[in-house]
């Protein structure tokens, strides 16, 4: 691992191949002093790269399938790195990035704007990491969340050959499994077809936490989080033996637990 700011390790996470290739080429030309430049095709690959390489700087597409740029950003910041988002949001939405005090590049990325972002990042690398960067990422996520999204009150789920109405207050766990989402309550399990990503928009973020790209849990139902024998983080719910995986991008939620 290189020292922060000296031949920094740079990571690019972008799921669109042409845009990824263009950004990599511009970075190589505009930042000859960078060390290794790592390319990731999606958020899952990016989280793995963060764990393995601890990049000094990450250029992250804000919207990627599975694990988005905000989740990867949390892992980068937790590892002491800096973040620059790449985004196709319109001018109005970009104000959220400015308010969140993180840099951004509007797609398609202009070489002059990239050079400006690199200058800011290099200056940031010369300073200690601010302790409130995680809070800024959380603030950014809140600002980008669709306003007025209707909260889910009931879930209509399949249980065998019948349909059961489950109150959201009963739900302990939502887990993506192939084409379905598993719904766990104290009384049993059921399945629904609504994608987990769509369900997230209707859940109270103070009540339900996403801990993995395919897992959302009720905070009050969490018992503990700990490493297994392979060094992977696992979460257990109160009164249940099942161990659920926790992605690196969500570990910051459990500090102090």
Short mmCIF file of C-alpha atoms in Angstrom, two decimals:
data_model
loop_
_atom_site.label_atom_id
_atom_site.label_comp_id
_atom_site.label_asym_id
_atom_site.label_seq_id
_atom_site.Cartn_x
_atom_site.Cartn_y
_atom_site.Cartn_z
CA UNK A 1 0.00 0.00 0.00
CA UNK A 2 1.38 3.42 -0.93
CA UNK A 3 1.37 6.31 1.49
CA UNK A 4 -1.68 8.53 1.17
CA UNK A 5 -1.00 11.19 -1.45
CA UNK A 6 2.27 9.65 -2.78
CA UNK A 7 1.66 7.73 -6.01
CA UNK A 8 -1.94 7.23 -4.88
CA UNK A 9 -3.96 4.19 -5.82
CA UNK A 10 -6.93 5.29 -7.92
CA UNK A 11 -10.09 3.26 -8.51
CA UNK A 12 -12.70 3.79 -11.21
CA UNK A 13 -16.11 2.11 -10.86
CA UNK A 14 -18.36 2.54 -13.90
CA UNK A 15 -20.72 -0.06 -15.34
CA UNK A 16 -20.86 1.48 -18.83
CA UNK A 17 -17.81 0.15 -20.72
CA UNK A 18 -17.33 3.11 -23.14
CA UNK A 19 -17.54 5.67 -20.34
CA UNK A 20 -15.24 3.59 -18.15
CA UNK A 21 -12.63 3.34 -20.92
CA UNK A 22 -12.84 7.07 -21.65
CA UNK A 23 -12.41 8.03 -17.99
CA UNK A 24 -9.46 5.66 -17.58
CA UNK A 25 -7.74 7.15 -20.61
CA UNK A 26 -8.31 10.72 -19.42
CA UNK A 27 -7.07 9.87 -15.92
CA UNK A 28 -3.89 8.32 -17.25
CA UNK A 29 -3.17 11.48 -19.25
CA UNK A 30 -4.28 14.05 -16.68
CA UNK A 31 -2.71 12.42 -13.60
CA UNK A 32 0.68 10.95 -14.57
CA UNK A 33 1.72 10.99 -10.92
CA UNK A 34 -0.97 8.50 -9.93
CA UNK A 35 0.10 5.02 -9.03
CA UNK A 36 -2.04 2.03 -9.92
CA UNK A 37 -5.37 2.81 -11.61
CA UNK A 38 -7.89 0.04 -10.99
CA UNK A 39 -11.02 -0.40 -13.12
CA UNK A 40 -14.21 -1.98 -11.74
CA UNK A 41 -17.26 -2.89 -13.81
CA UNK A 42 -19.84 -2.63 -11.01
CA UNK A 43 -20.34 -1.88 -7.34
CA UNK A 44 -19.76 -5.43 -6.13
CA UNK A 45 -16.37 -5.56 -7.84
CA UNK A 46 -15.60 -2.11 -6.45
CA UNK A 47 -16.30 -3.20 -2.86
CA UNK A 48 -13.93 -6.13 -3.33
CA UNK A 49 -11.26 -3.77 -4.67
CA UNK A 50 -11.70 -1.42 -1.70
CA UNK A 51 -11.20 -4.30 0.73
CA UNK A 52 -8.14 -5.59 -1.11
CA UNK A 53 -6.41 -2.36 -2.17
CA UNK A 54 -7.70 0.47 0.06
CA UNK A 55 -7.62 3.02 -2.80
CA UNK A 56 -6.64 6.58 -2.00
CA UNK A 57 -9.16 7.98 -4.48
CA UNK A 58 -12.28 6.47 -6.04
CA UNK A 59 -14.16 7.81 -9.05
CA UNK A 60 -17.61 6.27 -8.63
CA UNK A 61 -20.65 6.12 -10.87
CA UNK A 62 -23.49 7.18 -8.58
CA UNK A 63 -25.89 4.66 -10.14
CA UNK A 64 -24.71 1.11 -10.68
CA UNK A 65 -26.76 -2.10 -10.62
CA UNK A 66 -26.69 -4.08 -7.39
CA UNK A 67 -24.40 -1.92 -5.26
CA UNK A 68 -24.50 1.80 -6.03
CA UNK A 69 -21.81 4.43 -5.80
CA UNK A 70 -22.98 5.74 -2.43
CA UNK A 71 -22.53 2.32 -0.83
CA UNK A 72 -19.04 1.99 -2.32
CA UNK A 73 -18.25 5.53 -1.17
CA UNK A 74 -18.93 4.58 2.44
CA UNK A 75 -16.40 1.75 2.19
CA UNK A 76 -13.81 4.03 0.55
CA UNK A 77 -14.23 6.73 3.20
CA UNK A 78 -14.08 4.14 5.99
CA UNK A 79 -10.73 3.02 4.55
CA UNK A 80 -9.41 6.59 4.59
CA UNK A 81 -9.88 7.39 0.90
CA UNK A 82 -11.47 10.26 -1.02
CA UNK A 83 -14.40 10.09 -3.42
CA UNK A 84 -15.37 11.78 -6.68
CA UNK A 85 -18.77 10.86 -8.08
CA UNK A 86 -19.55 10.66 -11.78
CA UNK A 87 -23.18 11.36 -12.52
CA UNK A 88 -25.71 11.94 -15.27
CA UNK A 89 -28.06 13.86 -12.94
CA UNK A 90 -29.40 17.13 -14.26
CA UNK A 91 -28.22 20.55 -13.09
CA UNK A 92 -30.87 20.83 -10.36
CA UNK A 93 -29.93 17.50 -8.79
CA UNK A 94 -26.24 18.37 -8.93
CA UNK A 95 -26.85 20.90 -6.15
CA UNK A 96 -27.17 17.91 -3.84
CA UNK A 97 -23.59 16.95 -4.57
CA UNK A 98 -22.38 20.48 -3.92
CA UNK A 99 -24.33 20.64 -0.66
CA UNK A 100 -22.89 17.29 0.33
CA UNK A 101 -19.36 18.70 0.05
CA UNK A 102 -18.14 15.92 -2.23
CA UNK A 103 -16.79 16.47 -5.72
CA UNK A 104 -18.58 15.25 -8.80
CA UNK A 105 -18.11 14.98 -12.56
CA UNK A 106 -21.05 15.39 -14.89
CA UNK A 107 -21.24 12.83 -17.70
CA UNK A 108 -19.87 12.92 -20.30
CA UNK A 109 -16.76 13.89 -18.36
CA UNK A 110 -14.92 16.90 -19.77
CA UNK A 111 -11.08 16.81 -19.59
CA UNK A 112 -10.92 20.33 -18.12
CA UNK A 113 -13.40 19.46 -15.36
CA UNK A 114 -11.52 16.23 -14.61
CA UNK A 115 -8.28 18.19 -14.23
CA UNK A 116 -10.03 20.47 -11.74
CA UNK A 117 -11.32 17.47 -9.74
CA UNK A 118 -7.85 15.92 -9.69
CA UNK A 119 -6.38 19.18 -8.36
CA UNK A 120 -8.96 19.22 -5.55
CA UNK A 121 -8.34 15.58 -4.72
CA UNK A 122 -4.56 16.04 -4.59
CA UNK A 123 -5.01 18.96 -2.22
CA UNK A 124 -7.36 16.84 -0.07
CA UNK A 125 -4.82 14.00 0.05
CA UNK A 126 -2.33 16.35 1.65
CA UNK A 127 -4.71 16.93 4.56
CA UNK A 128 -5.94 14.54 7.28
CA UNK A 129 -9.20 12.76 6.49
CA UNK A 130 -12.18 14.67 7.84
CA UNK A 131 -14.19 12.75 10.40
CA UNK A 132 -17.50 13.89 8.96
CA UNK A 133 -17.11 12.46 5.44
CA UNK A 134 -19.39 9.52 6.26
CA UNK A 135 -22.05 11.96 7.44
CA UNK A 136 -21.67 13.90 4.19
CA UNK A 137 -22.27 10.76 2.15
CA UNK A 138 -25.37 10.03 4.23
CA UNK A 139 -26.55 13.60 3.70
CA UNK A 140 -26.01 13.26 -0.03
CA UNK A 141 -28.04 10.07 -0.12
CA UNK A 142 -30.88 11.78 1.74
CA UNK A 143 -30.85 14.71 -0.68
CA UNK A 144 -30.95 12.42 -3.70
CA UNK A 145 -33.74 10.24 -2.33
CA UNK A 146 -37.02 10.88 -4.17
CA UNK A 147 -39.17 13.29 -2.19
CA UNK A 148 -42.68 12.29 -1.23
CA UNK A 149 -42.08 8.57 -1.64
CA UNK A 150 -45.00 6.76 -0.05
CA UNK A 151 -44.09 4.59 2.92
CA UNK A 152 -44.99 0.91 2.75
CA UNK A 153 -47.59 -0.10 5.34
CA UNK A 154 -48.56 -3.57 4.14
CA UNK A 155 -46.94 -6.29 2.07
CA UNK A 156 -49.02 -8.77 0.10
CA UNK A 157 -46.97 -11.98 0.12
CA UNK A 158 -47.34 -15.57 -1.01
CA UNK A 159 -47.36 -18.33 1.57
CA UNK A 160 -47.80 -21.68 -0.15
CA UNK A 161 -51.04 -21.51 -2.14
CA UNK A 162 -52.41 -18.52 -0.22
CA UNK A 163 -51.76 -14.80 0.01
CA UNK A 164 -50.96 -13.20 3.36
CA UNK A 165 -51.16 -9.51 4.28
CA UNK A 166 -48.12 -8.63 6.38
CA UNK A 167 -47.90 -5.34 8.24
CA UNK A 168 -44.56 -3.62 7.75
CA UNK A 169 -44.18 -3.48 11.55
CA UNK A 170 -44.01 -7.30 11.53
CA UNK A 171 -41.14 -7.54 9.04
CA UNK A 172 -37.72 -8.47 10.41
CA UNK A 173 -35.85 -9.20 7.18
CA UNK A 174 -36.15 -8.71 3.42
CA UNK A 175 -33.74 -10.85 1.42
CA UNK A 176 -33.42 -11.07 -2.37
CA UNK A 177 -33.44 -14.67 -3.61
CA UNK A 178 -33.38 -15.22 -7.38
CA UNK A 179 -36.59 -13.65 -8.75
CA UNK A 180 -38.21 -13.29 -5.34
CA UNK A 181 -37.73 -11.44 -2.07
CA UNK A 182 -37.95 -13.42 1.14
CA UNK A 183 -39.99 -11.76 3.89
CA UNK A 184 -39.21 -12.92 7.43
CA UNK A 185 -41.45 -12.24 10.44
CA UNK A 186 -41.69 -13.71 13.92
CA UNK A 187 -44.54 -15.91 12.64
CA UNK A 188 -42.77 -17.37 9.62
CA UNK A 189 -41.70 -16.61 6.06
CA UNK A 190 -43.28 -15.56 2.78
CA UNK A 191 -42.11 -14.44 -0.66
CA UNK A 192 -42.93 -11.48 -2.88
CA UNK A 193 -41.99 -10.56 -6.45
CA UNK A 194 -41.33 -6.83 -5.90
CA UNK A 195 -37.58 -6.14 -6.38
CA UNK A 196 -35.72 -5.22 -3.21
CA UNK A 197 -34.54 -1.96 -4.77
CA UNK A 198 -38.16 -0.84 -5.24
CA UNK A 199 -39.06 -1.80 -1.67
CA UNK A 200 -36.21 0.29 -0.28
CA UNK A 201 -37.78 3.51 -1.55
CA UNK A 202 -40.85 2.87 0.63
CA UNK A 203 -39.04 1.89 3.83
CA UNK A 204 -38.15 4.21 6.70
CA UNK A 205 -34.30 4.39 6.63
CA UNK A 206 -34.24 4.85 10.40
CA UNK A 207 -36.15 1.59 10.90
CA UNK A 208 -34.71 -0.60 8.14
CA UNK A 209 -31.04 -0.79 7.18
CA UNK A 210 -29.60 -2.27 4.03
CA UNK A 211 -26.58 -4.34 5.11
CA UNK A 212 -25.86 -6.13 1.84
CA UNK A 213 -26.88 -5.64 -1.79
CA UNK A 214 -29.58 -8.28 -1.26
CA UNK A 215 -30.46 -7.87 2.44
CA UNK A 216 -32.45 -5.31 4.43
CA UNK A 217 -33.04 -5.81 8.17
CA UNK A 218 -35.11 -4.15 10.87
CA UNK A 219 -32.60 -2.33 13.09
CA UNK A 220 -34.42 -3.26 16.30
CA UNK A 221 -34.17 -6.96 15.40
CA UNK A 222 -30.37 -6.98 15.11
CA UNK A 223 -28.59 -8.95 17.81
CA UNK A 224 -24.93 -8.73 16.85
CA UNK A 225 -22.41 -8.35 14.01
CA UNK A 226 -19.14 -10.25 14.10
CA UNK A 227 -16.44 -11.80 11.92
CA UNK A 228 -16.56 -15.47 11.05
CA UNK A 229 -13.56 -17.80 10.79
CA UNK A 230 -12.91 -16.58 7.23
CA UNK A 231 -12.84 -12.93 8.26
CA UNK A 232 -16.25 -12.19 6.74
CA UNK A 233 -18.73 -10.06 8.66
CA UNK A 234 -21.99 -11.74 9.62
CA UNK A 235 -25.15 -10.42 11.23
CA UNK A 236 -27.55 -12.33 13.45
CA UNK A 237 -31.09 -11.42 14.43
CA UNK A 238 -32.44 -11.77 17.95
CA UNK A 239 -33.57 -15.30 18.71
CA UNK A 240 -32.36 -16.73 15.36
CA UNK A 241 -29.34 -18.83 14.45
CA UNK A 242 -29.10 -17.72 10.82
CA UNK A 243 -25.97 -15.70 9.96
CA UNK A 244 -26.51 -13.04 7.30
CA UNK A 245 -23.64 -11.51 5.26
CA UNK A 246 -22.75 -7.84 5.72
CA UNK A 247 -21.02 -6.00 2.87
CA UNK A 248 -18.00 -3.80 3.54
CA UNK A 249 -19.89 -0.76 2.28
CA UNK A 250 -22.39 -1.01 5.15
CA UNK A 251 -20.10 -1.81 8.09
CA UNK A 252 -19.94 1.84 9.16
CA UNK A 253 -23.54 1.52 10.38
CA UNK A 254 -22.44 -0.76 13.21
CA UNK A 255 -19.73 1.34 14.76
CA UNK A 256 -20.32 1.50 18.49
CA UNK A 257 -22.86 -1.32 18.54
#
